[in-house]
JSON list of C-alpha atoms in Angstrom, two decimals:
[
{"chain": "A", "resi": 1, "resn": "MET", "atom": "CA", "xyz": [-0.30, 0.10, -0.19]},
{"chain": "A", "resi": 2, "resn": "ALA", "atom": "CA", "xyz": [2.36, 3.21, 0.61]},
{"chain": "A", "resi": 3, "resn": "GLY", "atom": "CA", "xyz": [4.34, 1.79, -2.18]},
{"chain": "A", "resi": 4, "resn": "HIS", "atom": "CA", "xyz": [1.41, 2.87, -4.58]},
{"chain": "A", "resi": 5, "resn": "ALA", "atom": "CA", "xyz": [1.39, 5.86, -2.15]},
{"chain": "A", "resi": 6, "resn": "HIS", "atom": "CA", "xyz": [5.02, 6.67, -3.07]},
{"chain": "A", "resi": 7, "resn": "HIS", "atom": "CA", "xyz": [4.36, 6.61, -6.86]},
{"chain": "A", "resi": 8, "resn": "ASP", "atom": "CA", "xyz": [1.20, 8.79, -6.55]},
{"chain": "A", "resi": 9, "resn": "ALA", "atom": "CA", "xyz": [3.14, 11.46, -4.56]},
{"chain": "A", "resi": 10, "resn": "HIS", "atom": "CA", "xyz": [5.66, 11.90, -7.48]},
{"chain": "A", "resi": 11, "resn": "GLY", "atom": "CA", "xyz": [2.73, 12.14, -10.28]},
{"chain": "A", "resi": 12, "resn": "HIS", "atom": "CA", "xyz": [3.05, 8.84, -11.74]},
{"chain": "A", "resi": 13, "resn": "GLY", "atom": "CA", "xyz": [-0.71, 7.43, -10.93]},
{"chain": "A", "resi": 14, "resn": "ALA", "atom": "CA", "xyz": [-1.51, 3.97, -10.51]},
{"chain": "A", "resi": 15, "resn": "HIS", "atom": "CA", "xyz": [-0.47, 3.65, -14.91]},
{"chain": "A", "resi": 16, "resn": "GLY", "atom": "CA", "xyz": [2.87, 3.12, -13.84]},
{"chain": "A", "resi": 17, "resn": "HIS", "atom": "CA", "xyz": [5.68, 4.31, -16.35]},
{"chain": "A", "resi": 18, "resn": "GLY", "atom": "CA", "xyz": [3.89, 2.75, -19.34]},
{"chain": "A", "resi": 19, "resn": "ASP", "atom": "CA", "xyz": [1.32, 5.56, -20.25]},
{"chain": "A", "resi": 20, "resn": "ALA", "atom": "CA", "xyz": [4.55, 7.99, -20.11]},
{"chain": "A", "resi": 21, "resn": "PRO", "atom": "CA", "xyz": [6.13, 9.46, -23.26]},
{"chain": "A", "resi": 22, "resn": "ALA", "atom": "CA", "xyz": [9.09, 7.36, -24.01]},
{"chain": "A", "resi": 23, "resn": "HIS", "atom": "CA", "xyz": [12.22, 9.35, -23.53]},
{"chain": "A", "resi": 24, "resn": "GLY", "atom": "CA", "xyz": [15.68, 7.97, -24.97]},
{"chain": "A", "resi": 25, "resn": "SER", "atom": "CA", "xyz": [18.29, 6.74, -23.23]},
{"chain": "A", "resi": 26, "resn": "ARG", "atom": "CA", "xyz": [21.66, 8.33, -23.64]},
{"chain": "A", "resi": 27, "resn": "LYS", "atom": "CA", "xyz": [22.55, 5.14, -26.20]},
{"chain": "A", "resi": 28, "resn": "ASP", "atom": "CA", "xyz": [19.91, 6.26, -28.19]},
{"chain": "A", "resi": 29, "resn": "TYR", "atom": "CA", "xyz": [21.14, 10.35, -28.41]},
{"chain": "A", "resi": 30, "resn": "VAL", "atom": "CA", "xyz": [24.23, 8.94, -29.32]},
{"chain": "A", "resi": 31, "resn": "ILE", "atom": "CA", "xyz": [23.35, 6.34, -32.07]},
{"chain": "A", "resi": 32, "resn": "GLY", "atom": "CA", "xyz": [21.18, 9.27, -33.48]},
{"chain": "A", "resi": 33, "resn": "PHE", "atom": "CA", "xyz": [24.28, 11.72, -33.59]},
{"chain": "A", "resi": 34, "resn": "LEU", "atom": "CA", "xyz": [26.42, 9.76, -35.44]},
{"chain": "A", "resi": 35, "resn": "LEU", "atom": "CA", "xyz": [23.74, 8.13, -37.76]},
{"chain": "A", "resi": 36, "resn": "SER", "atom": "CA", "xyz": [22.78, 11.58, -38.24]},
{"chain": "A", "resi": 37, "resn": "VAL", "atom": "CA", "xyz": [26.63, 12.82, -39.34]},
{"chain": "A", "resi": 38, "resn": "LEU", "atom": "CA", "xyz": [26.90, 9.90, -41.28]},
{"chain": "A", "resi": 39, "resn": "LEU", "atom": "CA", "xyz": [23.95, 10.55, -43.39]},
{"chain": "A", "resi": 40, "resn": "THR", "atom": "CA", "xyz": [25.43, 14.15, -43.92]},
{"chain": "A", "resi": 41, "resn": "ALA", "atom": "CA", "xyz": [29.46, 13.34, -44.28]},
{"chain": "A", "resi": 42, "resn": "ILE", "atom": "CA", "xyz": [27.97, 11.23, -46.92]},
{"chain": "A", "resi": 43, "resn": "PRO", "atom": "CA", "xyz": [25.98, 12.97, -50.03]},
{"chain": "A", "resi": 44, "resn": "PHE", "atom": "CA", "xyz": [28.78, 16.07, -48.39]},
{"chain": "A", "resi": 45, "resn": "ALA", "atom": "CA", "xyz": [31.69, 13.44, -50.00]},
{"chain": "A", "resi": 46, "resn": "LEU", "atom": "CA", "xyz": [30.04, 12.65, -53.00]},
{"chain": "A", "resi": 47, "resn": "VAL", "atom": "CA", "xyz": [29.01, 15.91, -53.96]},
{"chain": "A", "resi": 48, "resn": "MET", "atom": "CA", "xyz": [32.37, 17.36, -53.09]},
{"chain": "A", "resi": 49, "resn": "THR", "atom": "CA", "xyz": [34.63, 14.80, -54.83]},
{"chain": "A", "resi": 50, "resn": "ASN", "atom": "CA", "xyz": [32.73, 14.68, -57.51]},
{"chain": "A", "resi": 51, "resn": "ALA", "atom": "CA", "xyz": [32.30, 10.65, -57.07]},
{"chain": "A", "resi": 52, "resn": "PHE", "atom": "CA", "xyz": [30.03, 9.88, -60.00]},
{"chain": "A", "resi": 53, "resn": "ALA", "atom": "CA", "xyz": [30.28, 10.78, -63.72]},
{"chain": "A", "resi": 54, "resn": "ASP", "atom": "CA", "xyz": [26.07, 11.52, -63.86]},
{"chain": "A", "resi": 55, "resn": "THR", "atom": "CA", "xyz": [25.25, 13.87, -61.51]},
{"chain": "A", "resi": 56, "resn": "ARG", "atom": "CA", "xyz": [21.46, 12.32, -61.32]},
{"chain": "A", "resi": 57, "resn": "ILE", "atom": "CA", "xyz": [22.86, 9.63, -59.39]},
{"chain": "A", "resi": 58, "resn": "THR", "atom": "CA", "xyz": [24.50, 11.60, -57.20]},
{"chain": "A", "resi": 59, "resn": "ALA", "atom": "CA", "xyz": [21.09, 13.71, -56.74]},
{"chain": "A", "resi": 60, "resn": "SER", "atom": "CA", "xyz": [19.54, 10.37, -56.14]},
{"chain": "A", "resi": 61, "resn": "ILE", "atom": "CA", "xyz": [21.66, 9.25, -52.94]},
{"chain": "A", "resi": 62, "resn": "VAL", "atom": "CA", "xyz": [22.05, 12.46, -51.80]},
{"chain": "A", "resi": 63, "resn": "MET", "atom": "CA", "xyz": [17.82, 12.82, -51.91]},
{"chain": "A", "resi": 64, "resn": "LEU", "atom": "CA", "xyz": [17.96, 9.35, -50.11]},
{"chain": "A", "resi": 65, "resn": "CYS", "atom": "CA", "xyz": [20.17, 10.28, -47.01]},
{"chain": "A", "resi": 66, "resn": "ALA", "atom": "CA", "xyz": [17.82, 12.67, -46.95]},
{"chain": "A", "resi": 67, "resn": "VAL", "atom": "CA", "xyz": [14.76, 11.04, -46.48]},
{"chain": "A", "resi": 68, "resn": "VAL", "atom": "CA", "xyz": [16.90, 7.96, -44.55]},
{"chain": "A", "resi": 69, "resn": "GLN", "atom": "CA", "xyz": [17.73, 11.04, -42.33]},
{"chain": "A", "resi": 70, "resn": "ILE", "atom": "CA", "xyz": [14.34, 12.32, -41.36]},
{"chain": "A", "resi": 71, "resn": "VAL", "atom": "CA", "xyz": [13.63, 8.59, -40.66]},
{"chain": "A", "resi": 72, "resn": "VAL", "atom": "CA", "xyz": [16.32, 8.45, -38.21]},
{"chain": "A", "resi": 73, "resn": "HIS", "atom": "CA", "xyz": [15.62, 12.22, -35.89]},
{"chain": "A", "resi": 74, "resn": "MET", "atom": "CA", "xyz": [11.68, 10.69, -35.91]},
{"chain": "A", "resi": 75, "resn": "ILE", "atom": "CA", "xyz": [12.38, 7.44, -34.32]},
{"chain": "A", "resi": 76, "resn": "TYR", "atom": "CA", "xyz": [15.66, 8.48, -32.16]},
{"chain": "A", "resi": 77, "resn": "PHE", "atom": "CA", "xyz": [15.30, 12.38, -31.65]},
{"chain": "A", "resi": 78, "resn": "LEU", "atom": "CA", "xyz": [11.19, 12.63, -32.05]},
{"chain": "A", "resi": 79, "resn": "HIS", "atom": "CA", "xyz": [10.36, 9.94, -29.74]},
{"chain": "A", "resi": 80, "resn": "MET", "atom": "CA", "xyz": [8.19, 8.81, -32.48]},
{"chain": "A", "resi": 81, "resn": "ASN", "atom": "CA", "xyz": [7.14, 4.84, -32.86]},
{"chain": "A", "resi": 82, "resn": "THR", "atom": "CA", "xyz": [3.93, 2.73, -33.22]},
{"chain": "A", "resi": 83, "resn": "LYS", "atom": "CA", "xyz": [2.73, 2.87, -29.61]},
{"chain": "A", "resi": 84, "resn": "SER", "atom": "CA", "xyz": [2.27, 5.89, -28.29]},
{"chain": "A", "resi": 85, "resn": "GLU", "atom": "CA", "xyz": [0.19, 8.74, -28.17]},
{"chain": "A", "resi": 86, "resn": "SER", "atom": "CA", "xyz": [-2.98, 6.72, -29.68]},
{"chain": "A", "resi": 87, "resn": "GLY", "atom": "CA", "xyz": [-2.79, 7.30, -33.24]},
{"chain": "A", "resi": 88, "resn": "TRP", "atom": "CA", "xyz": [-1.04, 11.04, -32.75]},
{"chain": "A", "resi": 89, "resn": "THR", "atom": "CA", "xyz": [2.43, 9.82, -34.10]},
{"chain": "A", "resi": 90, "resn": "LEU", "atom": "CA", "xyz": [0.77, 8.38, -37.19]},
{"chain": "A", "resi": 91, "resn": "MET", "atom": "CA", "xyz": [-0.25, 11.64, -37.96]},
{"chain": "A", "resi": 92, "resn": "ALA", "atom": "CA", "xyz": [2.24, 13.35, -37.39]},
{"chain": "A", "resi": 93, "resn": "LEU", "atom": "CA", "xyz": [3.96, 10.70, -39.30]},
{"chain": "A", "resi": 94, "resn": "ILE", "atom": "CA", "xyz": [1.34, 11.26, -42.42]},
{"chain": "A", "resi": 95, "resn": "PHE", "atom": "CA", "xyz": [1.82, 15.26, -42.11]},
{"chain": "A", "resi": 96, "resn": "THR", "atom": "CA", "xyz": [5.67, 14.88, -42.20]},
{"chain": "A", "resi": 97, "resn": "VAL", "atom": "CA", "xyz": [5.33, 12.58, -45.41]},
{"chain": "A", "resi": 98, "resn": "VAL", "atom": "CA", "xyz": [2.89, 15.38, -47.39]},
{"chain": "A", "resi": 99, "resn": "LEU", "atom": "CA", "xyz": [4.71, 18.38, -45.88]},
{"chain": "A", "resi": 100, "resn": "VAL", "atom": "CA", "xyz": [8.16, 17.06, -47.38]},
{"chain": "A", "resi": 101, "resn": "GLY", "atom": "CA", "xyz": [7.00, 15.97, -50.61]},
{"chain": "A", "resi": 102, "resn": "ILE", "atom": "CA", "xyz": [5.09, 18.70, -50.84]},
{"chain": "A", "resi": 103, "resn": "VAL", "atom": "CA", "xyz": [8.78, 20.77, -50.11]},
{"chain": "A", "resi": 104, "resn": "ILE", "atom": "CA", "xyz": [10.96, 18.64, -52.54]},
{"chain": "A", "resi": 105, "resn": "ALA", "atom": "CA", "xyz": [8.93, 18.82, -54.83]},
{"chain": "A", "resi": 106, "resn": "GLY", "atom": "CA", "xyz": [8.05, 22.46, -55.18]},
{"chain": "A", "resi": 107, "resn": "SER", "atom": "CA", "xyz": [11.92, 22.43, -55.27]},
{"chain": "A", "resi": 108, "resn": "LEU", "atom": "CA", "xyz": [12.80, 20.67, -57.73]},
{"chain": "A", "resi": 109, "resn": "TRP", "atom": "CA", "xyz": [9.79, 22.47, -59.55]},
{"chain": "A", "resi": 110, "resn": "VAL", "atom": "CA", "xyz": [11.56, 25.46, -59.02]},
{"chain": "A", "resi": 111, "resn": "MET", "atom": "CA", "xyz": [15.45, 24.54, -59.78]},
{"chain": "A", "resi": 112, "resn": "TYR", "atom": "CA", "xyz": [13.67, 23.27, -62.72]},
{"chain": "A", "resi": 113, "resn": "HIS", "atom": "CA", "xyz": [12.27, 26.26, -64.21]},
{"chain": "A", "resi": 114, "resn": "MET", "atom": "CA", "xyz": [14.93, 28.47, -62.85]},
{"chain": "A", "resi": 115, "resn": "ASN", "atom": "CA", "xyz": [17.83, 26.25, -64.73]},
{"chain": "A", "resi": 116, "resn": "VAL", "atom": "CA", "xyz": [15.38, 25.81, -67.83]},
{"chain": "A", "resi": 117, "resn": "ASN", "atom": "CA", "xyz": [14.27, 29.78, -68.15]},
{"chain": "A", "resi": 118, "resn": "MET", "atom": "CA", "xyz": [16.86, 31.81, -66.55]},
{"chain": "A", "resi": 119, "resn": "MET", "atom": "CA", "xyz": [20.45, 30.26, -67.95]},
{"chain": "A", "resi": 120, "resn": "PRO", "atom": "CA", "xyz": [21.84, 31.34, -70.75]},
{"chain": "A", "resi": 121, "resn": "GLN", "atom": "CA", "xyz": [21.91, 29.05, -73.67]},
{"chain": "A", "resi": 122, "resn": "MET", "atom": "CA", "xyz": [24.78, 26.29, -74.53]},
{"chain": "A", "resi": 123, "resn": "SER", "atom": "CA", "xyz": [25.79, 27.23, -78.50]},
{"chain": "A", "resi": 124, "resn": "GLY", "atom": "CA", "xyz": [26.86, 30.93, -77.77]},
{"chain": "A", "resi": 125, "resn": "ASP", "atom": "CA", "xyz": [24.65, 32.52, -79.86]},
{"chain": "A", "resi": 126, "resn": "MET", "atom": "CA", "xyz": [23.67, 35.59, -77.47]},
{"chain": "A", "resi": 127, "resn": "GLY", "atom": "CA", "xyz": [21.33, 37.35, -79.80]},
{"chain": "A", "resi": 128, "resn": "ALA", "atom": "CA", "xyz": [18.99, 34.69, -79.36]},
{"chain": "A", "resi": 129, "resn": "MET", "atom": "CA", "xyz": [18.23, 35.26, -75.50]}
]
């Protein structure tokens, strides 16, 4: 009986620790940090060393690393999993996916149209512009 009063006095209630939001350990934060550094260093090295002759391959790897890094941040730093907060995590995941999709599609669209409409022609005929 005294044990239950002790838990209630500290705000844990009768439900124990099962209903509390999950917080990562120091090990989880270190793993998340190291994965984030690795997922940043790989694209940086690929771009700086021109590892692939085809820039589309480099861009694809950079985007893949970015998506994996989003997942790493959601798991290790935002502590999102399938068990917490009765579906709010799923809603946050759906919102994140939609938002990232809009940002990536919009950025690619803008960069493509800026390249097509603003760059000088490679043929050397500057009078045609």
